[in-house]
Coordinates of C-alpha atoms in Angstrom, one line a residue:
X120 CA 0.0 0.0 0.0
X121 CA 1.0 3.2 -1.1
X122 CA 1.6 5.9 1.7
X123 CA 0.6 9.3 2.0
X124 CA 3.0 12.2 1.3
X125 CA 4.4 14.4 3.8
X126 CA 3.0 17.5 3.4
X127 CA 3.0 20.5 5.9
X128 CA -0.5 21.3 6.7
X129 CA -3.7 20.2 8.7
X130 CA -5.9 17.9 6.7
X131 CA -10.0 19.2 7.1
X132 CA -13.0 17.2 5.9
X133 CA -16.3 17.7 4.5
X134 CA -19.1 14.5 4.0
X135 CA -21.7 14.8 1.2
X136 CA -24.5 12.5 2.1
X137 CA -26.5 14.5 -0.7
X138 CA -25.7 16.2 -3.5
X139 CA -23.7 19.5 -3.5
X140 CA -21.4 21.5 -4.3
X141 CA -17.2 21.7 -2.6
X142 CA -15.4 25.1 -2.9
X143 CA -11.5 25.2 -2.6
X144 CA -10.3 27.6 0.6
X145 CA -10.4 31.0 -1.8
X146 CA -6.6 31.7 -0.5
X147 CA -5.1 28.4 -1.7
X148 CA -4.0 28.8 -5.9
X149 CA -3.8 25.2 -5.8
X150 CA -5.5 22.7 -2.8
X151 CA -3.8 19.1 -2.0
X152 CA -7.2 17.0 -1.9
X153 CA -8.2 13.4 -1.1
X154 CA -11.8 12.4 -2.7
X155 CA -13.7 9.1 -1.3
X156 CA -16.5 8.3 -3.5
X157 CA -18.7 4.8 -3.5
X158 CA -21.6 5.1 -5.5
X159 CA -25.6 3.7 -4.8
X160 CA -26.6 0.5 -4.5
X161 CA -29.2 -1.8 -6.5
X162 CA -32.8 -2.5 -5.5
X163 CA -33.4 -6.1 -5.0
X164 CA -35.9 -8.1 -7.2
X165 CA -39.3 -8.7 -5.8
X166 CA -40.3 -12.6 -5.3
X167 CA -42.6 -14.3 -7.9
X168 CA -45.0 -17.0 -7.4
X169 CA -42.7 -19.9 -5.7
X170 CA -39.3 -17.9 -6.2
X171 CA -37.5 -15.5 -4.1
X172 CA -36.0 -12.5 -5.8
X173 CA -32.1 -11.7 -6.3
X174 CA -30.1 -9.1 -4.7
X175 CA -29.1 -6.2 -5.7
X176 CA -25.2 -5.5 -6.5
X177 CA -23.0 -3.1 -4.6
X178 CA -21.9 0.6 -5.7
X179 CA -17.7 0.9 -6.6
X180 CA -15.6 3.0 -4.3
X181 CA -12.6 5.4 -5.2
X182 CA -10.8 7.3 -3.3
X183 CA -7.7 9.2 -5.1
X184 CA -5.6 12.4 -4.0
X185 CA -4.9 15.2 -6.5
X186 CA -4.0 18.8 -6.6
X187 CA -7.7 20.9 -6.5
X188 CA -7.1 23.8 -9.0
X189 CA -10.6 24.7 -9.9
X190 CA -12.6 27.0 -7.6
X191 CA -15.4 24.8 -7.1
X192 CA -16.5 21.5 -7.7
X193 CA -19.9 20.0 -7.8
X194 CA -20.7 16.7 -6.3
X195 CA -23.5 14.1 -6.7
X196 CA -24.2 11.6 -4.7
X197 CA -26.2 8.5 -6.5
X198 CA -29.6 7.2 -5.3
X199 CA -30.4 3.3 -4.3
X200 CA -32.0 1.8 -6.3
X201 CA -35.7 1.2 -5.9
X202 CA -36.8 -2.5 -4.6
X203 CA -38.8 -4.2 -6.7
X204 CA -42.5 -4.6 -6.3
X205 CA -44.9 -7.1 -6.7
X206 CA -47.8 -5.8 -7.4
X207 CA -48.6 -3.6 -9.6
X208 CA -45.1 -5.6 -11.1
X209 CA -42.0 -3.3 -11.0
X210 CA -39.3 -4.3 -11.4
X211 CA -35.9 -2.9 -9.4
X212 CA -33.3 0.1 -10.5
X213 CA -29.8 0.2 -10.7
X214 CA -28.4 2.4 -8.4
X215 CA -27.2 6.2 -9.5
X216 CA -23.3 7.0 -9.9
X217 CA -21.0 9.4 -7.7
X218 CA -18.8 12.1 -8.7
X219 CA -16.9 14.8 -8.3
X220 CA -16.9 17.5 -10.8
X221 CA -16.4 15.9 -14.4
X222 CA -12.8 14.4 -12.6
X223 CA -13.7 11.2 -10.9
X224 CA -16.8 8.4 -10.8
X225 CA -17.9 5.5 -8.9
X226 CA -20.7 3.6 -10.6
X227 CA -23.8 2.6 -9.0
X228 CA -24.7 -1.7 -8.6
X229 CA -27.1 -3.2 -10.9
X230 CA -30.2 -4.3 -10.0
X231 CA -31.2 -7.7 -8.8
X232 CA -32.2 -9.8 -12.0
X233 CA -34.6 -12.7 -13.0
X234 CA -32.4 -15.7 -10.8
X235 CA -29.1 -13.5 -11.5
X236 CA -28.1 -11.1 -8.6
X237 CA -27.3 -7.1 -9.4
X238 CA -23.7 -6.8 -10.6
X239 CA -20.8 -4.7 -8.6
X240 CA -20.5 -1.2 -10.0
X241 CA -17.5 -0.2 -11.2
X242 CA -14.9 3.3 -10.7
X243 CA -13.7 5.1 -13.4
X244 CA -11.6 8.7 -13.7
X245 CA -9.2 11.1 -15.1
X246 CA -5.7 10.7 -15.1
X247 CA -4.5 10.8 -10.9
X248 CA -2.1 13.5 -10.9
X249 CA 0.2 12.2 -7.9
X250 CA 0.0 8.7 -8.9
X251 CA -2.2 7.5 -5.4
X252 CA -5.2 5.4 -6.0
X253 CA -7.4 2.8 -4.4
X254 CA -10.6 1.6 -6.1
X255 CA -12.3 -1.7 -7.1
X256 CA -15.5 -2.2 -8.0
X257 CA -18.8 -3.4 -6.0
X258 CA -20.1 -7.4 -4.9
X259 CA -22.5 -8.9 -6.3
X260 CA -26.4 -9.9 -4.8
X261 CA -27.3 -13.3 -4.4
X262 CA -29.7 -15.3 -5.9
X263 CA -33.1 -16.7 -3.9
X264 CA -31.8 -18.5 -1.2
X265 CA -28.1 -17.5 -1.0
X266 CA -26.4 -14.5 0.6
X267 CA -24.8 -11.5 -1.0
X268 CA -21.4 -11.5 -1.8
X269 CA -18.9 -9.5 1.0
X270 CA -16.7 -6.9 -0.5
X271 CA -12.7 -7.2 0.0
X272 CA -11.5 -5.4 2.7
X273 CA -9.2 -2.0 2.7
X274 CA -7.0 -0.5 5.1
X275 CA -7.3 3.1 3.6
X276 CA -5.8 6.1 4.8
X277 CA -8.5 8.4 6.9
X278 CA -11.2 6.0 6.4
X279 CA -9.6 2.9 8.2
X280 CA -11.4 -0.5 7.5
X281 CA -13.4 -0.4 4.1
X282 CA -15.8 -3.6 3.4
X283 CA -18.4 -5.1 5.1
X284 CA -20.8 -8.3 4.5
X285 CA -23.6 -9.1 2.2
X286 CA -26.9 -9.7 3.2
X287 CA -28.0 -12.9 4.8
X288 CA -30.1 -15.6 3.0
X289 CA -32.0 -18.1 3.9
X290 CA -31.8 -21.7 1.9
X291 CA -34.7 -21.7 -0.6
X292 CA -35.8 -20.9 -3.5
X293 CA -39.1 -19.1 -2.4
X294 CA -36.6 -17.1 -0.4
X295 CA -34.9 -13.7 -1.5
X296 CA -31.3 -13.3 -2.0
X297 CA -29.4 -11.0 0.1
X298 CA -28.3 -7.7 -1.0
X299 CA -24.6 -7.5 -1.6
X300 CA -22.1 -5.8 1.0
X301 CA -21.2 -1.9 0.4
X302 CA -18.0 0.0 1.3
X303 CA -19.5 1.8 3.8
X304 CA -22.2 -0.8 5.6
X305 CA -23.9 -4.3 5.0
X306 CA -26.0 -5.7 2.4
X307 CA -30.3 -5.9 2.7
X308 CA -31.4 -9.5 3.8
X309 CA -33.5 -11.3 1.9
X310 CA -37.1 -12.1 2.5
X311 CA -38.4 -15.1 4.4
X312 CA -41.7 -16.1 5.3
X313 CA -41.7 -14.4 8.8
X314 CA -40.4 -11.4 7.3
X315 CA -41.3 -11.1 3.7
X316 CA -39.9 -8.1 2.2
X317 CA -36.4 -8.0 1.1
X318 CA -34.3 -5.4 3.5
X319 CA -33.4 -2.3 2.5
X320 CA -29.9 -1.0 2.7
X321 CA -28.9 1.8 4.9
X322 CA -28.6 5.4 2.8
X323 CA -24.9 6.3 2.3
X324 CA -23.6 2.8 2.5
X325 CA -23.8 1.9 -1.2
X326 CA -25.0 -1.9 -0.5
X327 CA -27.5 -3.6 -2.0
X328 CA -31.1 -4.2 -1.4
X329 CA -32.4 -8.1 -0.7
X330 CA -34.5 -9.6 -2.5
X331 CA -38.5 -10.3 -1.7
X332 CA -39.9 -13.9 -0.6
X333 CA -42.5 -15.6 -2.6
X334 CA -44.9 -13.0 -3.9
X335 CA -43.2 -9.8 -1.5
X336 CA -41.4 -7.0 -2.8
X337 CA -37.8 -6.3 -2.4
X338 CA -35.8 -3.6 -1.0
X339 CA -33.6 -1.0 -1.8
X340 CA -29.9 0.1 -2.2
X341 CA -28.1 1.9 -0.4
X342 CA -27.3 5.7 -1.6
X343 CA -24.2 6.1 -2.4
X344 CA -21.3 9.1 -0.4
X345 CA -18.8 11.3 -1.2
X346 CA -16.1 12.5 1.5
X347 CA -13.3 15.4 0.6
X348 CA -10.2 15.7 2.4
X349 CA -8.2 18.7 1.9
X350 CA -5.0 20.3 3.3
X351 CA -4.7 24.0 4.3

């Protein structure tokens, strides 16, 4: 693992849990920054007659340092994808991408499919001006009956321990698929017969929603986060 510079300054740090907009301190010409970004999670497939639904995948993180130049940057946090429901049918969403400015993007998880769980997003971005990078891309859902795939965990610099677990399944095919695990917090559940509706993920953790039991909707993904580190 790469490890930070050693800069003179104190580090400061501002969390977008919605959308927004980050301004560089108006005395710095240039601003050292650090950008985390993970991006929504996917809604998890309702259950049909007989078959659970699948989980949705997890949102990609990235988290890269660079030299601010700009004066402002906007920043959008993606939405979870909605659960599916089963009646009126609906079927799930993907979940929305992050950014930050037009510079850097983590892609949302896919939704939670017919017997398929919702893929792992995936981070893209510009070139990384001081050459440090993490990034990988999200887990996917499970399929009825099994349990959402965890992500790989990170030791990252301000952030700690990145990773958690996918959702928990229960063995079945009438029963939903778990949700897979986000950066930032666990995957849904899936549905069982005591507790029918696939669990949603928690906002800002970028995991996915579990799918519904027999007949019962699923839940939905995480929204996704964007934190900024910068040094004055």
């Amino acid at each position: 693992m790469k490890t930070l510079p050693k800069y003179k300054g104190i580090w400061n740090c501002k969390t977008f849990s919605s959308s927004g907009t980050w301004y560089k301190p108006k005395h710095l010409n240039i601003c050292y920054t650090c950008v985390f970004l993970v991006g929504g999670g996917g809604g998890g497939k309702c259950g049909a007659s007989g078959i659970g639904g699948s989980g949705g995948g997890s949102g990609a993180f990235e988290i890269v340092f660079f030299y601010a130049s700009d004066d402002s940057y906007s920043i959008v946090i993606g939405s979870g994808g909605d659960g599916g429901i089963y009646s009126p049918t609906t079927g799930p969403t993907d979940g929305g991408e992050s950014s930050f400015g037009s510079l850097f993007t983590a892609s949302g998880g896919g939704k939670g499919g017919n017997g398929v769980g919702g893929t792992g997003g995936s981070a893209s971005s510009s070139p990384c001006w001081d050459g440090i990078r993490y990034q990988d891309r999200g887990a996917v859902g499970g399929i009825q009956g099994a349990s959402g795939s965890s992500l790989t965990n990170y030791i990252i610099p301000f952030l700690g321990k990145l990773g958690y677990t996918g959702g928990t399944a229960t063995t079945g095919t009438a029963n939903g698929g778990g949700g897979a695990g986000g950066w930032n917090g666990v995957g849904g559940n899936g549905g069982v017969l005591a507790s029918p509706i696939g669990v949603s993920a928690d906002n800002n953790s970028g995991a996915g929603g579990g799918g519904g039991y027999n007949n019962s909707n699923g839940g939905a993904g995480g929204s996704g986060i964007v934190i900024v580190y910068w040094m004055e």
